[in-house]
Coordinates of C-alpha atoms and ligand atoms in Angstrom, one line a residue:
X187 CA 41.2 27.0 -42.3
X188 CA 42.4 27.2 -38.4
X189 CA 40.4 30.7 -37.6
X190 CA 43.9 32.2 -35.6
X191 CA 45.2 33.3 -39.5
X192 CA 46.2 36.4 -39.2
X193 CA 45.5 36.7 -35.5
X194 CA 47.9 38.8 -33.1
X195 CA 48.4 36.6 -30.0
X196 CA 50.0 38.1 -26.8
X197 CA 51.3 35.1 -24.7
X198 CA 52.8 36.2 -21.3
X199 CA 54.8 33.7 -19.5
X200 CA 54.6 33.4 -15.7
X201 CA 57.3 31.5 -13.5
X202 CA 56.1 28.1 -13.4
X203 CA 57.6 24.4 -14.5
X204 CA 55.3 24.0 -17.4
X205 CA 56.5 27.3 -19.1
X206 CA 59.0 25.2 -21.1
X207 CA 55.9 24.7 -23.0
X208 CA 55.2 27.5 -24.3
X209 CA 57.8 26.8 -26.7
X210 CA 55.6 24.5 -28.3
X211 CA 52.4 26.6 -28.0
X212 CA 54.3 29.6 -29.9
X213 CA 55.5 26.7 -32.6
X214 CA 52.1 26.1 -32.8
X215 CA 50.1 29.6 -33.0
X216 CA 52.7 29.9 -35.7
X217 CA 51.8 27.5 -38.0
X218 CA 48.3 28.6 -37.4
X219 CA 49.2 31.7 -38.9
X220 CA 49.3 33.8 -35.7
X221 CA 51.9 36.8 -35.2
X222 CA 53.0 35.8 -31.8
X223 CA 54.5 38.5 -29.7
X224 CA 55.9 36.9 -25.8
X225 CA 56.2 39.2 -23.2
X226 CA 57.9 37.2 -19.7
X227 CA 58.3 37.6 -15.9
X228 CA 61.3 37.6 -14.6
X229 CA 60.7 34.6 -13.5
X230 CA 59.9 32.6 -16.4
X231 CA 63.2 33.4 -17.6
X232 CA 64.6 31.2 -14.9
X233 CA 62.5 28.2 -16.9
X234 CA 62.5 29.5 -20.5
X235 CA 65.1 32.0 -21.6
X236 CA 64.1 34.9 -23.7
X237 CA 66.3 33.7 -26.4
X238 CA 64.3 30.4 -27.2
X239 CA 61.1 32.9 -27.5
X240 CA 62.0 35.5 -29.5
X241 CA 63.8 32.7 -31.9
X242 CA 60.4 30.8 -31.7
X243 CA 58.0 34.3 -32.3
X244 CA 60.6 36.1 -34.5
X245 CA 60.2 39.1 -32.4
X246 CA 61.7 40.9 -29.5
X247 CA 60.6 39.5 -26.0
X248 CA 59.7 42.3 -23.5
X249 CA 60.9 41.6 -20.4
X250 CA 60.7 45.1 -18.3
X251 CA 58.3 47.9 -18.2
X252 CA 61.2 50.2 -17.6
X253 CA 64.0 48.9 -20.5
X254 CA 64.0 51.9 -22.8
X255 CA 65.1 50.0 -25.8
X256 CA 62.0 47.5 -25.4
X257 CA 59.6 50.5 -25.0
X258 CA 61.0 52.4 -28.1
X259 CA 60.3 49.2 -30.1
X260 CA 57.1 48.8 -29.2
X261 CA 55.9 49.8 -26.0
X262 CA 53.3 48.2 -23.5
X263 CA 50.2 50.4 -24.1
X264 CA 51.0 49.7 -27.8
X265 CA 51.6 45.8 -27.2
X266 CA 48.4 45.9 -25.4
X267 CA 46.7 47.5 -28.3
X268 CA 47.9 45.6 -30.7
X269 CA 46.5 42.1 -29.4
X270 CA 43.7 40.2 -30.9
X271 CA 44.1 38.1 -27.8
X272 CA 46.0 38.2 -25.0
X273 CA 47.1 34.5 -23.0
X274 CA 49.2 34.0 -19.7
X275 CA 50.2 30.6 -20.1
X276 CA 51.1 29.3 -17.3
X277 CA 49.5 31.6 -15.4
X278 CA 50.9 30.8 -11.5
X279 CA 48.7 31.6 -8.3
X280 CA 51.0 34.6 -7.6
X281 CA 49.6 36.1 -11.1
X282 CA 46.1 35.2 -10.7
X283 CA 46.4 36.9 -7.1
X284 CA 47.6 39.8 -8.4
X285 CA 45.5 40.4 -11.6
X286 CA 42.6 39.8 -9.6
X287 CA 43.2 42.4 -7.6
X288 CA 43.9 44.6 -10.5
X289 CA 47.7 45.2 -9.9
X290 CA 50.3 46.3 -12.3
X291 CA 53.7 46.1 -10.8
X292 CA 55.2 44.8 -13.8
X293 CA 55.2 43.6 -17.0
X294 CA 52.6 41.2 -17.9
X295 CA 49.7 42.8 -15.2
X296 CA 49.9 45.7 -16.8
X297 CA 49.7 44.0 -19.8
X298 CA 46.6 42.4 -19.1
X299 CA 45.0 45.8 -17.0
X300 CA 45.7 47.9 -20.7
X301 CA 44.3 45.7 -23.1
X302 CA 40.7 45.9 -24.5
X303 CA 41.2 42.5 -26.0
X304 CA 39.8 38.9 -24.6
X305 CA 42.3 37.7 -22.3
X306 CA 43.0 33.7 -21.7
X307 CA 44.6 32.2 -18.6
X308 CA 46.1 28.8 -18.3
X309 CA 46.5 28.3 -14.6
X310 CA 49.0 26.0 -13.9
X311 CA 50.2 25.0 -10.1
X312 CA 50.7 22.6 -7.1
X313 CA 47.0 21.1 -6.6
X314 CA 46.9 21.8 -3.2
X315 CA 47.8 25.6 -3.9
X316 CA 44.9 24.6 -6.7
X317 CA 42.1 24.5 -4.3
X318 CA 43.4 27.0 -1.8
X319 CA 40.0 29.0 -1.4
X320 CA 42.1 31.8 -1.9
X321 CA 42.7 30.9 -5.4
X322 CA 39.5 29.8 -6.2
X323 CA 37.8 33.3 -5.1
X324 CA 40.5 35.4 -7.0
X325 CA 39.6 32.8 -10.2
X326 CA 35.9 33.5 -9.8
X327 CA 36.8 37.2 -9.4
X328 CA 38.5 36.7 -13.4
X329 CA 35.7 34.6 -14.5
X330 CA 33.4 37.3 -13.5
X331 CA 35.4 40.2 -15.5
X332 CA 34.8 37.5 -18.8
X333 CA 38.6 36.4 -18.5
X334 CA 38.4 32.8 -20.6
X335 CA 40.1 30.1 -18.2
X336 CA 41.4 27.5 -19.7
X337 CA 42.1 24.1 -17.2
X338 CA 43.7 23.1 -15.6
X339 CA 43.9 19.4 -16.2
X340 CA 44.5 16.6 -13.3
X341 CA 47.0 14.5 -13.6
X342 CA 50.6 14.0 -11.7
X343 CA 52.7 17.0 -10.9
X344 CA 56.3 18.0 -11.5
X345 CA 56.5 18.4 -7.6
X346 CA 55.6 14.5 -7.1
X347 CA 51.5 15.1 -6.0
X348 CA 48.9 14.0 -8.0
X349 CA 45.4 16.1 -8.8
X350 CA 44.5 19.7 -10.9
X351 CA 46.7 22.0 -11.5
X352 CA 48.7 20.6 -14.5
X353 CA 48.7 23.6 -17.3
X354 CA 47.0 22.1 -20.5
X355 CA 48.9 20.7 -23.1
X356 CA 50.1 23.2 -26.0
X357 CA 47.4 21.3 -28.9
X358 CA 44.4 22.1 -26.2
X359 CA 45.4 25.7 -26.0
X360 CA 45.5 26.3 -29.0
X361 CA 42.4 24.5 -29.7
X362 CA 40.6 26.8 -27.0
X363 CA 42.5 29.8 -28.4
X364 CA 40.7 29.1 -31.7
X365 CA 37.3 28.4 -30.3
X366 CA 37.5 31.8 -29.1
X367 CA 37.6 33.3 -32.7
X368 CA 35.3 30.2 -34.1
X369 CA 31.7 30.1 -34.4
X370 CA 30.9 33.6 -36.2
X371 CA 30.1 36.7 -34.0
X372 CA 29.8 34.4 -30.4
X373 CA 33.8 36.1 -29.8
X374 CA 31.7 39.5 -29.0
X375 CA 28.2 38.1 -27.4
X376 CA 26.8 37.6 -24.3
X377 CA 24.3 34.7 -23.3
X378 CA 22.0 33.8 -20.9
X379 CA 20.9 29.9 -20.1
X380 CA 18.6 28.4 -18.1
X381 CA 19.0 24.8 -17.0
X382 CA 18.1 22.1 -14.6
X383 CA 14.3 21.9 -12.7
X384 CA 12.8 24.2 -10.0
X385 CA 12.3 23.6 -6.6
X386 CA 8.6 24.5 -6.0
X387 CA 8.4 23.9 -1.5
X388 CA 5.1 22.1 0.0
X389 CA 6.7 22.6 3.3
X390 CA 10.7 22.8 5.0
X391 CA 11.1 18.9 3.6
X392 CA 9.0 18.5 0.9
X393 CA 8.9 20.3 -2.8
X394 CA 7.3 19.9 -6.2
X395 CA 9.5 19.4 -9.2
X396 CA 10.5 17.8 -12.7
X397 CA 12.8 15.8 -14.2
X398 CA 16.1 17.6 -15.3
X399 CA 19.7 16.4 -15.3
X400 CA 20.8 19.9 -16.2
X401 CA 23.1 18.5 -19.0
X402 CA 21.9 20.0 -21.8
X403 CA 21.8 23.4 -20.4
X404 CA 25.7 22.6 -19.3
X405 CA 26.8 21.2 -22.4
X406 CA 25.4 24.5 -24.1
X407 CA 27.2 26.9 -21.7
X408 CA 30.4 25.3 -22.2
X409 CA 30.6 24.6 -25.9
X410 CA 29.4 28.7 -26.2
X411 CA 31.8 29.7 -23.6
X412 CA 34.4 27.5 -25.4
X413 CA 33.2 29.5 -28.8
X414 CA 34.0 32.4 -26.8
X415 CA 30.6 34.0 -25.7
X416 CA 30.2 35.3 -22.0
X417 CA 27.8 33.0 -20.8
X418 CA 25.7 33.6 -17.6
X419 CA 24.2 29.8 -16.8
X420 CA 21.1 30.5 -14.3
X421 CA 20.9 26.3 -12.7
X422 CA 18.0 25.2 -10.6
X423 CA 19.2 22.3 -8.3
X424 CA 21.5 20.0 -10.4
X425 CA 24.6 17.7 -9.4
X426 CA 27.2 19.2 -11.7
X427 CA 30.0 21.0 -12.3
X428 CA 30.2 24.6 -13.5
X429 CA 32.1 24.4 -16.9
X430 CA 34.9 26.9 -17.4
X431 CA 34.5 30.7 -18.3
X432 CA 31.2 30.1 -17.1
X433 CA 29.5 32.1 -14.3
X434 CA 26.7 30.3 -12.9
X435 CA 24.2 31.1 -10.7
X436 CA 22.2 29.0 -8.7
X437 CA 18.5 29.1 -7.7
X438 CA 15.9 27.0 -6.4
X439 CA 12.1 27.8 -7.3
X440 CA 10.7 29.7 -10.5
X441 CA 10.7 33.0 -8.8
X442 CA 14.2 32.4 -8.4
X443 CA 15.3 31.6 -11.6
X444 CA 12.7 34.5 -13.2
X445 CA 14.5 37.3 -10.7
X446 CA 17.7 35.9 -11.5
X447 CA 17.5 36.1 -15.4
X448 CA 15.3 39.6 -15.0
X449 CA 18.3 40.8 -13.2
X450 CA 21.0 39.6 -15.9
X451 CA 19.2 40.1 -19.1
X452 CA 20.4 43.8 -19.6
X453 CA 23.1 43.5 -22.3
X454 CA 22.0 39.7 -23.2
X455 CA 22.1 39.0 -27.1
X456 CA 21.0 35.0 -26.6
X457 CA 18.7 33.8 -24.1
X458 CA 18.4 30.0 -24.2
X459 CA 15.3 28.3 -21.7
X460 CA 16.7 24.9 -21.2
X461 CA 15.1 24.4 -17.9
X462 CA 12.5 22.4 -16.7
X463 CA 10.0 24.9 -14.6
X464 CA 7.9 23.8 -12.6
X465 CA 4.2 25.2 -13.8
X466 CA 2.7 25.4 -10.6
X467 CA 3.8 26.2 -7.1
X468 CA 1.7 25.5 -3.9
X469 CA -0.5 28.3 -3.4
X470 CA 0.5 28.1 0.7
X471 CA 4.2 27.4 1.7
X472 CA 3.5 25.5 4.8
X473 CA 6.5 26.9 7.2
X474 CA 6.0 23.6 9.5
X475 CA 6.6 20.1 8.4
X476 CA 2.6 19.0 7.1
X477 CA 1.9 15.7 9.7
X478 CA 0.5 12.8 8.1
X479 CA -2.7 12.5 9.6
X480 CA -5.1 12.3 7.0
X481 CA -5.5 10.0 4.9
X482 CA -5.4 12.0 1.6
X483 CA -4.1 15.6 1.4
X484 CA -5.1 18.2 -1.0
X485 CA -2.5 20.6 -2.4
X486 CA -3.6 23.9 -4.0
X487 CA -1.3 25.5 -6.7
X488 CA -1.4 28.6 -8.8
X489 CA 0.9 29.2 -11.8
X490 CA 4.5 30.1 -11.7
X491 CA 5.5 33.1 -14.4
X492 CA 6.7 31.9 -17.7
X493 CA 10.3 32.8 -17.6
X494 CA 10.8 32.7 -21.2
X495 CA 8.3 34.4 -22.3
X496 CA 8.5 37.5 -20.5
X497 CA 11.8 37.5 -21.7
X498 CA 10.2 37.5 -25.2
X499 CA 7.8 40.1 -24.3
X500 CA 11.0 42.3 -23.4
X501 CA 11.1 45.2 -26.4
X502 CA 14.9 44.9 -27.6
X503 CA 15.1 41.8 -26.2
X504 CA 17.6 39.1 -26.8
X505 CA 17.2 36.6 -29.3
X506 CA 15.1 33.7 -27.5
X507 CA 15.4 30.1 -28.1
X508 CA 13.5 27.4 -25.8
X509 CA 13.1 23.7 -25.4
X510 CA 10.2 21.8 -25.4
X511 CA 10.4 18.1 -23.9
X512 CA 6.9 16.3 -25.1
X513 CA 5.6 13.2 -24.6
X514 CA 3.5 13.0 -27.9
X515 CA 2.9 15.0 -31.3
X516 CA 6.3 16.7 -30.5
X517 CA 6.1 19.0 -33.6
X518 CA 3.0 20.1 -33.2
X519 CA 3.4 20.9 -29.7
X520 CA 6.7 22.2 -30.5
X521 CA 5.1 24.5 -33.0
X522 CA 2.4 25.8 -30.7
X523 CA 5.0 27.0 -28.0
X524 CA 6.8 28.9 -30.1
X525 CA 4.0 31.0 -31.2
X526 CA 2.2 31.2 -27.9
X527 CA 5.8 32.1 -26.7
X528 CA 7.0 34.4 -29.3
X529 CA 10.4 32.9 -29.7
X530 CA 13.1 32.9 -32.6
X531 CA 13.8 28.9 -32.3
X532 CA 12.3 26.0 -30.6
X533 CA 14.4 22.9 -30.5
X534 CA 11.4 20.2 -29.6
X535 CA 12.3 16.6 -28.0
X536 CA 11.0 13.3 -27.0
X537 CA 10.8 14.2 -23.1
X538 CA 11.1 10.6 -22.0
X539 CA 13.8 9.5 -23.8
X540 CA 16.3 12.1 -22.8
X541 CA 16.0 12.4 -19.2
X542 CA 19.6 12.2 -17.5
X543 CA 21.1 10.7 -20.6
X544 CA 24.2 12.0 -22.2
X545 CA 23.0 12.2 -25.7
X546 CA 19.6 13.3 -27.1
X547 CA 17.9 14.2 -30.7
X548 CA 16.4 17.1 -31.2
X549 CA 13.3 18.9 -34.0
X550 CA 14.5 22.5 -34.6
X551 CA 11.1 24.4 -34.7
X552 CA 11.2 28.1 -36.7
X553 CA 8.6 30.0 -37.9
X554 CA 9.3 28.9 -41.2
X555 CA 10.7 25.4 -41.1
X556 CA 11.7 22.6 -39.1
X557 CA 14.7 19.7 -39.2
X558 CA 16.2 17.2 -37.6
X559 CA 19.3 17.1 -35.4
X560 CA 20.4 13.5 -35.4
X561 CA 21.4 11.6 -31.9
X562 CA 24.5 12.7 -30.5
X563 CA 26.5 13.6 -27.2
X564 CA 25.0 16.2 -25.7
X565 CA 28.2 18.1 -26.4
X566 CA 28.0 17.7 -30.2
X567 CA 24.5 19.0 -30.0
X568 CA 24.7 22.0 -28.5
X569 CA 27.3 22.9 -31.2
X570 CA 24.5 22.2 -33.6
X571 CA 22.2 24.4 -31.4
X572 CA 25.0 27.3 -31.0
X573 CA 25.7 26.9 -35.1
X574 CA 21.7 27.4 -35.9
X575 CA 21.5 30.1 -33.4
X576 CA 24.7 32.0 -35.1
X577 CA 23.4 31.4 -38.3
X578 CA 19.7 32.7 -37.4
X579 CA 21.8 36.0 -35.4
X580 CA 23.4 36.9 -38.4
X581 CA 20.8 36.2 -41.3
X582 CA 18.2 38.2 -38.9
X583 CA 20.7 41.4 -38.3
X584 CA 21.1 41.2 -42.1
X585 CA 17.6 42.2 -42.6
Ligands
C5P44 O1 7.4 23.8 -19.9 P1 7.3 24.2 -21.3 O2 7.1 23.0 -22.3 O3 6.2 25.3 -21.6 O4 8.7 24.8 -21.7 C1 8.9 25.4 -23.0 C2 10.0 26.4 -22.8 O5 9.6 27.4 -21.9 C3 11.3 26.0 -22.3 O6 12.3 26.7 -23.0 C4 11.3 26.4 -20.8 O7 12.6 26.6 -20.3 C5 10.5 27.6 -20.8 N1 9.7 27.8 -19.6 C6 9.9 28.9 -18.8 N2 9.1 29.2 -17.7 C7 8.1 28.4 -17.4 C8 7.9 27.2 -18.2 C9 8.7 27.0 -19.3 O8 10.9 29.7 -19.1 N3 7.4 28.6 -16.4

């Protein structure tokens, strides 16, 4: 069963070319089993008239904060209230501008100011007006306030260029829209991940590190954020790409990362340790390039904090999952670090055959049992991981 049954979707239509199809995405919330209520600007009427929506939705289309008939049907603060979700698809830059700046001078921003429930965009415009900076800050402005962002895609564009800003097609909405209610209770949490190595600095040139592609801890905080969690993705030094509706925050040594999830774990419910920390930093940062006199140099290094497990040791903490990448007995290794550690799950793996590749097995380690999660994309893994981890949430508050 789809999981938008019975779901009351609030789709507000901005004035772009792709709002001809939000025909189609109303069709298909519909046969979902969605109420769909449409609320437009005035100018997505010049691309979509009201007529085609309300036909489509079955119910009025609210066009005006200040028609008197729409208001005495149902009025905005009640529209807002009455949303299980709320998505502006296509959202233009004009929108995003002025939501982000928490405007309501008409009827879709105030919309989306009065509602308490999780709100989607679709962005959809000319690439160029895409990567205007301008955009991008008032986007990371939305992502920050937990809007979900869905897109956009790359591809050509109505006005003739080629390159992102193409809305996403009607299927993949609706898709995302579902993944928002999916996965049990990850609609209403919040999660912290760490991914990627540290940096530990010998001198201004030189550092001490491990291997980490960061993938994993990627491929988790987008398949949760795609679930609909707000997810907080603390990366040491990696070469990729923030997934959507994620807010990331980058760092480079282990006292980094450990000040950085210190200051965000207030309010955490999942704390995942994907990263690779470096154990031990050099006890001396030397703050001039070291000159290779000497034939042999000796480093001195003291131990970094265990991120993870101070997290553990936190009283009402979240509920704490970590990796461990071993070289040999992997289960008994795996075992031991998550009772030295105090966590809720382990998920234990063969370090040296995962390093930068795009798909990796995995031994989830409780305190009870342990089982295999066969080879797969990392993708398909981490909605494993995030299926375990609801699972364990849920039987654990049940106790
Ligand atoms: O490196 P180790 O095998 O001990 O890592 C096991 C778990 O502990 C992983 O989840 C890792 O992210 C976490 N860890 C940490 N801080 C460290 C070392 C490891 O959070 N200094």
């Amino acid at each position: 069963m789809l999981s938008l049954t019975n779901k009351r979707i609030l789709l507000g239509i901005t004035g772009g070319i792709a709002a001809y199809k939000c025909a189609e995405l109303t069709r298909l919330f519909s046969k979902a089993g969605a109420e769909v209520r449409v609320a437009m600007t005035k100018a997505a009427t010049e691309f979509i008239t009201p007529l085609t929506m309300q036909a489509l939705s079955g119910n009025r289309v609210s066009l005006d904060l200040l028609d008197t008939d729409a208001e005495a049907a149902m009025g905005h603060i009640e529209l807002a209230r009455w949303a299980d979700l709320v998505i502006i698809a296509p959202a233009t830059a004009d929108f995003i501008a002025r939501v982000s700046h928490g405007q309501a001078d008409d009827i879709l921003t105030t919309l989306v100011l009065a509602t308490a429930a999780p709100i989607a965009i679709a962005p959809a415009m000319n690439q160029a007006m895409w990567s205007d900076s301008g955009t991008q800050e008032n986007l990371s402005a939305l992502s920050d306030r937990g809007y979900h962002i869905f897109g956009p895609a790359s591809g050509e564009q109505a006005c003739g260029d080629v390159g992102p800003g193409r809305m996403l097609e009607p299927q993949q909405l609706l898709q995302h829209c579902g993944n928002l209610f999916d996965v049990g209770r990850f609609a209403s949490l919040r999660l912290l991940i760490t991914g990627g190595p540290t940096r530990e600095a010998i001198d201004p040139v030189r550092f001490i590190s491990n291997h980490s592609s960061g993938k994993m801890a990627f491929a988790l905080a987008q398949e949760a954020a795609a679930a609909g969690a707000q997810v907080t993705l603390v990366s040491g030094p990696v070469n990729l790409a923030t997934p959507d509706s994620v807010s990331r925050i980058d760092v480079e040594s282990a006292e980094d990362m450990l000040d950085a999830v210190m200051g965000n774990i207030s309010g955490t419910n999942v704390f995942i340790g994907v990263a690779a920390v470096a154990d031990y930093r050099p006890k001396q940062l030397a703050h001039e390039k070291i000159k290779k006199d000497d034939e042999g140099l000796t480093l001195s290094l003291i131990k970094n904090p265990d991120i993870i497990s101070e997290v553990a040791k936190l009283s009402k903490g979240p509920f704490t999952v970590g990796f461990a990448a071993e070289t040999n007995s992997i289960i008994e290794n795996g075992k031991q670090k998550l009772l030295s550690k105090k966590l809720d799950l382990l998920f234990a793996n063969n370090a040296t055959q995962s390093f930068n590749s795009d798909s990796i097995s995995l031994t989830a380690i409780t305190s009870e049992n342990e089982f295999e999660i066969a080879t797969a994309n990392k993708n398909v893994v981490a909605q494993e991981i995030l299926k375990l981890i609801s699972e364990r949430i849920n039987s654990k508050s049940a106790e």
